[in-house]
Amino acid sequence: MYGSRGVGAFARRRTSAAMLGAALLMTACSSGDDGGDDPDRAAGAEITQQPKDANPFWVNPEGTAAQQMADLRADGKKPEAEQIRKIAEQPAAEWISPENPEEQTRGFTEAADRAGRTALLVLYNIPHRDCGQYSQGGAADGNAYRAFIDSVAKGIGDRTATVILEPDAVLHLVDGCTPEKFHEERYDVLNGAVDKLKSLKNTTVYLDAGNAGWGNPDQIFEPLERAGIDRADGFSVNVSNFYSTEESIAYGKQLSAKVGDKPFVVDTSRNGNGPYTGGAADERWCNPPGRALGETPTIKTADPLVDAYLWVKRPGESDGECKGGPKAGEWWEDYAVKLAKAGD
């Protein structure tokens, strides 16, 4: 309703996420194999890390986009594969599912550590998540969520990680989406998550703070304070949304001034053409046409308060079953190719 529901796209294929984390963990000492006899199907064979001084985040050589690129090449669709390369070669966040979270986070952070990079992780498992939208669900209750956070923390350990904490969780306390009876529990578990993750040696935490299109920073700064922003490293804006980098920075700076000048990060994964203004207002966030990839991930940003531009949303994965799209989080080749082409 407020242009924030697109975050629901990240109720991803849980099994595949868990399997990938496990696979990365199990192959820690076998990086010499490019992936079999068929070079066109070796998903990570041509994917390398970005220059560390500007882009220190880990590029997953076995991520969904890299696998799709390899499949397209093997099928003789080299033009499409080259478009998907634009996505595959950039670091995108890994969304940690509730199945085997310790194993997943260990796999991703160990792989990033071997590459000399920082793992970018998203935790999206808050109880009563997404208010019955495409990605409804989350942990069964507060205790289940606390156990999830404990497992994530064990998996990260002392390795370097940047965590985006619970997209929409604070916003939905403000916009009327989350029933009042769940508010106190949510504040409690968010505070606990911030404290647990910040107790780790090398983990940076950004608490999500909505986007430039939903409302006014005056409405969310106090809830952010109640959720533990003072102990987090900062906050995230525009996760899974399309507002321009300029709009997002303006929103973030207004909010920062109200929460102790905290820095923030901006999701630029699909904001190259800004927000969609056609169709029904309550679903403009969902697989909007004519969008484009935004600025590539970097720590060299346009403002000292902006710690990084990140691809938190994984470009090419559907927002949900709208406008012809598959289920939330599933790969949508046609949409991915169009995003990449429009970003030229």
Short mmCIF file of C-alpha atoms in Angstrom, two decimals:
data_model
loop_
_atom_site.label_atom_id
_atom_site.label_comp_id
_atom_site.label_asym_id
_atom_site.label_seq_id
_atom_site.Cartn_x
_atom_site.Cartn_y
_atom_site.Cartn_z
CA MET A 1 0.00 0.00 0.00
CA TYR A 2 2.89 2.38 0.74
CA GLY A 3 5.23 1.13 -1.91
CA SER A 4 7.16 -1.01 0.51
CA ARG A 5 5.58 -4.39 -0.08
CA GLY A 6 8.19 -5.27 -2.70
CA VAL A 7 10.42 -6.46 0.08
CA GLY A 8 8.14 -9.49 0.17
CA ALA A 9 9.98 -10.75 -2.88
CA PHE A 10 12.63 -12.17 -0.64
CA ALA A 11 10.71 -15.09 0.74
CA ARG A 12 13.06 -16.95 -1.57
CA ARG A 13 13.42 -20.56 -2.42
CA ARG A 14 14.42 -21.63 1.07
CA THR A 15 15.78 -25.01 0.17
CA SER A 16 18.06 -23.70 -2.58
CA ALA A 17 19.48 -21.03 -0.28
CA ALA A 18 20.28 -23.56 2.39
CA MET A 19 21.78 -25.94 -0.14
CA LEU A 20 24.00 -23.24 -1.61
CA GLY A 21 25.34 -22.23 1.80
CA ALA A 22 26.07 -25.85 2.56
CA ALA A 23 27.71 -26.40 -0.80
CA LEU A 24 30.00 -23.42 -0.30
CA LEU A 25 30.94 -24.75 3.10
CA MET A 26 31.65 -28.26 1.86
CA THR A 27 33.78 -27.06 -1.07
CA ALA A 28 35.99 -24.80 1.01
CA CYS A 29 39.10 -26.72 0.02
CA SER A 30 38.18 -27.71 -3.52
CA SER A 31 38.21 -24.40 -5.40
CA GLY A 32 40.40 -25.78 -8.18
CA ASP A 33 37.44 -27.40 -9.96
CA ASP A 34 35.72 -25.04 -12.41
CA GLY A 35 32.52 -27.05 -12.35
CA GLY A 36 32.79 -30.08 -14.62
CA ASP A 37 33.52 -30.87 -18.23
CA ASP A 38 31.21 -28.27 -19.78
CA PRO A 39 32.71 -24.76 -19.39
CA ASP A 40 29.44 -23.14 -20.43
CA ARG A 41 27.75 -24.68 -17.38
CA ALA A 42 30.48 -23.76 -14.91
CA ALA A 43 28.47 -21.02 -13.26
CA GLY A 44 31.38 -19.33 -11.50
CA ALA A 45 34.08 -19.95 -14.09
CA GLU A 46 34.01 -16.36 -15.41
CA ILE A 47 32.82 -14.51 -12.31
CA THR A 48 35.54 -12.67 -10.39
CA GLN A 49 35.56 -10.24 -7.48
CA GLN A 50 35.23 -6.50 -7.96
CA PRO A 51 38.10 -4.14 -6.97
CA LYS A 52 38.22 -4.15 -3.21
CA ASP A 53 38.95 -0.45 -2.68
CA ALA A 54 35.57 0.56 -4.13
CA ASN A 55 33.54 -2.62 -3.81
CA PRO A 56 34.60 -4.79 -0.86
CA PHE A 57 31.51 -7.01 -0.90
CA TRP A 58 31.65 -10.63 -1.98
CA VAL A 59 30.48 -11.68 -5.43
CA ASN A 60 28.98 -15.16 -5.19
CA PRO A 61 30.34 -17.07 -8.21
CA GLU A 62 27.62 -19.70 -7.75
CA GLY A 63 24.72 -17.30 -7.26
CA THR A 64 21.43 -17.49 -9.12
CA ALA A 65 22.43 -14.98 -11.79
CA ALA A 66 25.75 -16.74 -12.42
CA GLN A 67 23.96 -20.07 -12.78
CA GLN A 68 21.41 -18.56 -15.15
CA MET A 69 24.16 -16.96 -17.21
CA ALA A 70 25.86 -20.32 -17.59
CA ASP A 71 22.60 -22.04 -18.54
CA LEU A 72 21.82 -19.41 -21.16
CA ARG A 73 25.24 -19.78 -22.72
CA ALA A 74 24.91 -23.55 -22.77
CA ASP A 75 21.56 -23.16 -24.51
CA GLY A 76 23.10 -20.96 -27.19
CA LYS A 77 21.54 -17.74 -25.88
CA LYS A 78 24.75 -15.77 -25.64
CA PRO A 79 23.24 -12.27 -26.04
CA GLU A 80 20.90 -12.94 -23.12
CA ALA A 81 23.76 -14.45 -21.14
CA GLU A 82 25.81 -11.30 -21.61
CA GLN A 83 22.95 -9.20 -20.27
CA ILE A 84 22.69 -11.43 -17.19
CA ARG A 85 26.45 -11.10 -16.72
CA LYS A 86 25.82 -7.49 -15.69
CA ILE A 87 23.93 -8.87 -12.69
CA ALA A 88 26.09 -11.91 -11.99
CA GLU A 89 29.35 -9.98 -11.74
CA GLN A 90 28.12 -7.64 -9.00
CA PRO A 91 27.78 -8.53 -5.29
CA ALA A 92 24.18 -9.06 -4.25
CA ALA A 93 22.89 -9.85 -0.79
CA GLU A 94 22.32 -13.38 0.46
CA TRP A 95 18.94 -13.67 2.18
CA ILE A 96 19.27 -16.15 5.04
CA SER A 97 16.39 -18.58 5.32
CA PRO A 98 15.22 -20.22 8.57
CA GLU A 99 16.31 -23.67 7.40
CA ASN A 100 19.86 -24.28 8.68
CA PRO A 101 20.74 -20.59 9.14
CA GLU A 102 23.99 -21.41 10.92
CA GLU A 103 25.15 -23.57 8.03
CA GLN A 104 24.17 -20.94 5.46
CA THR A 105 25.88 -18.04 7.18
CA ARG A 106 29.00 -20.09 7.80
CA GLY A 107 29.11 -21.11 4.14
CA PHE A 108 28.67 -17.59 2.82
CA THR A 109 31.03 -15.89 5.27
CA GLU A 110 33.75 -18.49 4.83
CA ALA A 111 33.54 -18.19 1.05
CA ALA A 112 33.70 -14.39 1.32
CA ASP A 113 36.61 -14.61 3.73
CA ARG A 114 38.59 -16.82 1.35
CA ALA A 115 38.06 -14.23 -1.36
CA GLY A 116 39.18 -11.42 0.94
CA ARG A 117 35.75 -9.79 0.83
CA THR A 118 32.81 -8.98 3.10
CA ALA A 119 29.67 -11.12 3.06
CA LEU A 120 26.46 -9.11 2.60
CA LEU A 121 23.57 -10.82 4.41
CA VAL A 122 19.90 -10.02 4.92
CA LEU A 123 17.81 -11.32 7.79
CA TYR A 124 14.11 -11.40 6.92
CA ASN A 125 12.38 -13.73 9.35
CA ILE A 126 10.54 -11.46 11.76
CA PRO A 127 7.32 -12.97 13.21
CA HIS A 128 4.15 -11.86 11.39
CA ARG A 129 6.22 -10.80 8.40
CA ASP A 130 4.82 -8.91 5.40
CA CYS A 131 1.29 -8.53 6.82
CA GLY A 132 -0.27 -11.28 4.77
CA GLN A 133 1.23 -10.14 1.47
CA TYR A 134 3.28 -12.24 -0.98
CA SER A 135 5.92 -13.10 1.63
CA GLN A 136 3.81 -13.56 4.70
CA GLY A 137 5.24 -15.77 7.39
CA GLY A 138 8.45 -15.49 9.36
CA ALA A 139 9.42 -17.09 12.64
CA ALA A 140 6.57 -18.66 14.63
CA ASP A 141 7.13 -16.41 17.64
CA GLY A 142 9.71 -14.38 19.54
CA ASN A 143 11.54 -17.41 20.92
CA ALA A 144 11.83 -18.96 17.47
CA TYR A 145 13.23 -15.70 16.15
CA ARG A 146 15.77 -15.45 18.96
CA ALA A 147 16.93 -18.98 18.16
CA PHE A 148 17.26 -17.99 14.49
CA ILE A 149 19.43 -14.99 15.41
CA ASP A 150 21.59 -17.15 17.70
CA SER A 151 22.18 -19.58 14.83
CA VAL A 152 23.03 -16.78 12.42
CA ALA A 153 25.52 -15.34 14.89
CA LYS A 154 27.20 -18.73 15.37
CA GLY A 155 27.52 -19.09 11.61
CA ILE A 156 29.11 -15.67 11.17
CA GLY A 157 31.54 -16.01 14.07
CA ASP A 158 34.51 -13.65 13.82
CA ARG A 159 34.38 -13.37 10.04
CA THR A 160 33.52 -10.07 8.37
CA ALA A 161 29.86 -9.54 7.52
CA THR A 162 27.45 -6.71 6.80
CA VAL A 163 23.87 -7.45 7.84
CA ILE A 164 20.69 -5.73 6.68
CA LEU A 165 18.29 -6.37 9.54
CA GLU A 166 14.63 -7.10 8.84
CA PRO A 167 13.37 -5.07 5.90
CA ASP A 168 9.99 -3.47 6.63
CA ALA A 169 9.89 -4.69 10.24
CA VAL A 170 9.99 -1.18 11.76
CA LEU A 171 8.07 0.43 8.92
CA HIS A 172 5.14 -1.94 9.40
CA LEU A 173 4.94 -0.92 13.05
CA VAL A 174 4.26 2.60 11.82
CA ASP A 175 2.06 2.20 8.75
CA GLY A 176 -0.71 0.24 10.47
CA CYS A 177 0.20 -3.04 8.81
CA THR A 178 1.35 -4.96 11.91
CA PRO A 179 -1.33 -5.34 14.60
CA GLU A 180 -0.70 -3.47 17.83
CA LYS A 181 -0.64 -6.67 19.88
CA PHE A 182 2.62 -7.70 18.19
CA HIS A 183 4.48 -4.41 18.62
CA GLU A 184 6.18 -5.00 21.95
CA GLU A 185 7.43 -8.42 20.90
CA ARG A 186 8.83 -6.97 17.68
CA TYR A 187 10.69 -4.18 19.45
CA ASP A 188 12.10 -6.72 21.90
CA VAL A 189 13.40 -9.15 19.29
CA LEU A 190 14.85 -6.38 17.11
CA ASN A 191 16.75 -4.99 20.08
CA GLY A 192 17.98 -8.47 20.90
CA ALA A 193 19.07 -9.05 17.30
CA VAL A 194 21.03 -5.80 17.20
CA ASP A 195 22.79 -6.64 20.46
CA LYS A 196 23.57 -10.22 19.44
CA LEU A 197 24.96 -9.29 16.05
CA LYS A 198 26.94 -6.33 17.38
CA SER A 199 28.55 -8.60 19.95
CA LEU A 200 30.35 -10.28 17.06
CA LYS A 201 33.86 -9.10 16.29
CA ASN A 202 33.50 -8.02 12.66
CA THR A 203 29.78 -7.62 11.93
CA THR A 204 28.21 -4.37 10.76
CA VAL A 205 24.45 -3.97 11.24
CA TYR A 206 22.01 -1.73 9.38
CA LEU A 207 18.44 -1.67 10.70
CA ASP A 208 15.94 -1.19 7.89
CA ALA A 209 14.13 2.15 7.75
CA GLY A 210 11.77 2.03 4.77
CA ASN A 211 12.00 4.16 1.64
CA ALA A 212 11.52 7.63 0.26
CA GLY A 213 7.97 7.01 -0.90
CA TRP A 214 6.12 5.66 2.11
CA GLY A 215 5.79 8.67 4.42
CA ASN A 216 7.70 11.16 6.56
CA PRO A 217 10.88 10.51 8.59
CA ASP A 218 9.09 12.11 11.55
CA GLN A 219 6.85 9.03 11.66
CA ILE A 220 9.60 6.43 11.93
CA PHE A 221 12.54 7.86 13.86
CA GLU A 222 11.12 7.13 17.32
CA PRO A 223 10.20 3.53 16.40
CA LEU A 224 13.75 3.12 15.06
CA GLU A 225 15.08 4.36 18.38
CA ARG A 226 12.88 1.87 20.23
CA ALA A 227 14.18 -0.89 17.95
CA GLY A 228 17.83 -0.23 18.81
CA ILE A 229 19.19 2.09 16.12
CA ASP A 230 21.50 3.70 18.68
CA ARG A 231 23.48 0.45 18.94
CA ALA A 232 23.34 -0.46 15.26
CA ASP A 233 25.90 0.91 12.83
CA GLY A 234 23.21 2.66 10.83
CA PHE A 235 20.10 1.99 8.75
CA SER A 236 19.12 0.89 5.25
CA VAL A 237 16.74 2.59 2.82
CA ASN A 238 15.02 1.66 -0.45
CA VAL A 239 15.32 -2.11 0.06
CA SER A 240 13.57 -3.84 -2.83
CA ASN A 241 12.22 -0.53 -4.04
CA PHE A 242 12.76 1.79 -6.97
CA TYR A 243 13.18 5.30 -5.63
CA SER A 244 16.12 7.11 -7.16
CA THR A 245 19.42 7.35 -5.37
CA GLU A 246 18.94 11.10 -5.06
CA GLU A 247 15.51 10.67 -3.47
CA SER A 248 16.81 7.94 -1.18
CA ILE A 249 19.74 10.01 0.01
CA ALA A 250 17.47 12.97 0.74
CA TYR A 251 15.15 10.72 2.79
CA GLY A 252 18.08 9.08 4.56
CA LYS A 253 19.68 12.39 5.49
CA GLN A 254 16.44 13.72 6.96
CA LEU A 255 16.09 10.57 9.02
CA SER A 256 19.75 10.50 10.03
CA ALA A 257 19.44 13.95 11.56
CA LYS A 258 16.74 12.60 13.87
CA VAL A 259 18.64 9.46 15.01
CA GLY A 260 22.00 10.83 16.05
CA ASP A 261 23.44 11.38 12.55
CA LYS A 262 23.65 7.68 11.88
CA PRO A 263 24.99 6.73 8.44
CA PHE A 264 22.98 4.60 6.05
CA VAL A 265 23.12 2.41 2.96
CA VAL A 266 20.95 2.62 -0.15
CA ASP A 267 19.63 -0.31 -2.18
CA THR A 268 20.37 0.72 -5.78
CA SER A 269 19.72 -2.68 -7.36
CA ARG A 270 16.76 -1.64 -9.53
CA ASN A 271 16.41 2.13 -9.17
CA GLY A 272 18.09 3.18 -12.41
CA ASN A 273 14.85 4.60 -13.84
CA GLY A 274 13.26 5.60 -10.57
CA PRO A 275 9.81 4.48 -9.36
CA TYR A 276 7.00 3.31 -11.58
CA THR A 277 4.05 5.70 -11.72
CA GLY A 278 1.54 3.75 -13.81
CA GLY A 279 -1.10 1.19 -12.92
CA ALA A 280 -2.71 0.66 -9.53
CA ALA A 281 -0.92 2.67 -6.84
CA ASP A 282 -0.99 -0.19 -4.33
CA GLU A 283 1.01 -2.50 -6.62
CA ARG A 284 3.48 -0.16 -8.30
CA TRP A 285 6.22 -1.82 -6.29
CA CYS A 286 5.48 -5.27 -7.74
CA ASN A 287 7.45 -6.19 -10.88
CA PRO A 288 6.98 -2.74 -12.42
CA PRO A 289 7.83 -2.54 -16.12
CA GLY A 290 10.52 -0.31 -17.59
CA ARG A 291 12.84 -0.38 -14.59
CA ALA A 292 16.64 -0.57 -14.78
CA LEU A 293 19.65 -1.60 -12.75
CA GLY A 294 20.95 1.25 -10.61
CA GLU A 295 24.43 2.23 -9.48
CA THR A 296 26.69 -0.75 -9.00
CA PRO A 297 27.60 -1.56 -5.39
CA THR A 298 30.32 0.66 -3.99
CA ILE A 299 31.52 2.37 -0.84
CA LYS A 300 32.47 5.45 -2.88
CA THR A 301 29.17 7.31 -2.68
CA ALA A 302 27.87 10.81 -3.29
CA ASP A 303 27.53 11.75 0.37
CA PRO A 304 29.64 11.13 3.51
CA LEU A 305 26.56 9.92 5.40
CA VAL A 306 26.00 7.16 2.83
CA ASP A 307 28.22 4.20 3.72
CA ALA A 308 27.46 2.26 0.53
CA TYR A 309 25.27 1.66 -2.45
CA LEU A 310 24.26 -2.00 -2.24
CA TRP A 311 22.29 -4.50 -4.26
CA VAL A 312 20.14 -5.77 -1.43
CA LYS A 313 17.33 -6.92 -3.68
CA ARG A 314 18.65 -9.60 -6.03
CA PRO A 315 17.96 -8.27 -9.55
CA GLY A 316 16.08 -10.74 -11.69
CA GLU A 317 14.09 -12.34 -8.87
CA SER A 318 10.34 -11.74 -8.93
CA ASP A 319 8.48 -9.50 -6.50
CA GLY A 320 5.50 -11.86 -6.54
CA GLU A 321 2.73 -13.21 -8.71
CA CYS A 322 1.79 -9.92 -10.33
CA LYS A 323 2.17 -8.55 -13.85
CA GLY A 324 2.89 -12.04 -15.12
CA GLY A 325 5.66 -12.78 -12.65
CA PRO A 326 6.40 -16.08 -10.91
CA LYS A 327 6.26 -16.55 -7.15
CA ALA A 328 8.16 -14.13 -4.94
CA GLY A 329 11.89 -14.74 -5.06
CA GLU A 330 11.86 -16.96 -8.14
CA TRP A 331 14.11 -16.11 -11.08
CA TRP A 332 12.37 -14.34 -13.96
CA GLU A 333 14.63 -14.40 -17.00
CA ASP A 334 12.65 -11.97 -19.15
CA TYR A 335 12.46 -9.37 -16.41
CA ALA A 336 16.15 -9.78 -15.56
CA VAL A 337 17.22 -9.28 -19.19
CA LYS A 338 15.04 -6.16 -19.46
CA LEU A 339 16.51 -4.72 -16.25
CA ALA A 340 20.02 -5.25 -17.57
CA LYS A 341 19.30 -3.82 -21.03
CA ALA A 342 17.57 -0.75 -19.58
CA GLY A 343 20.61 -0.07 -17.44
CA ASP A 344 22.88 0.51 -20.43
#
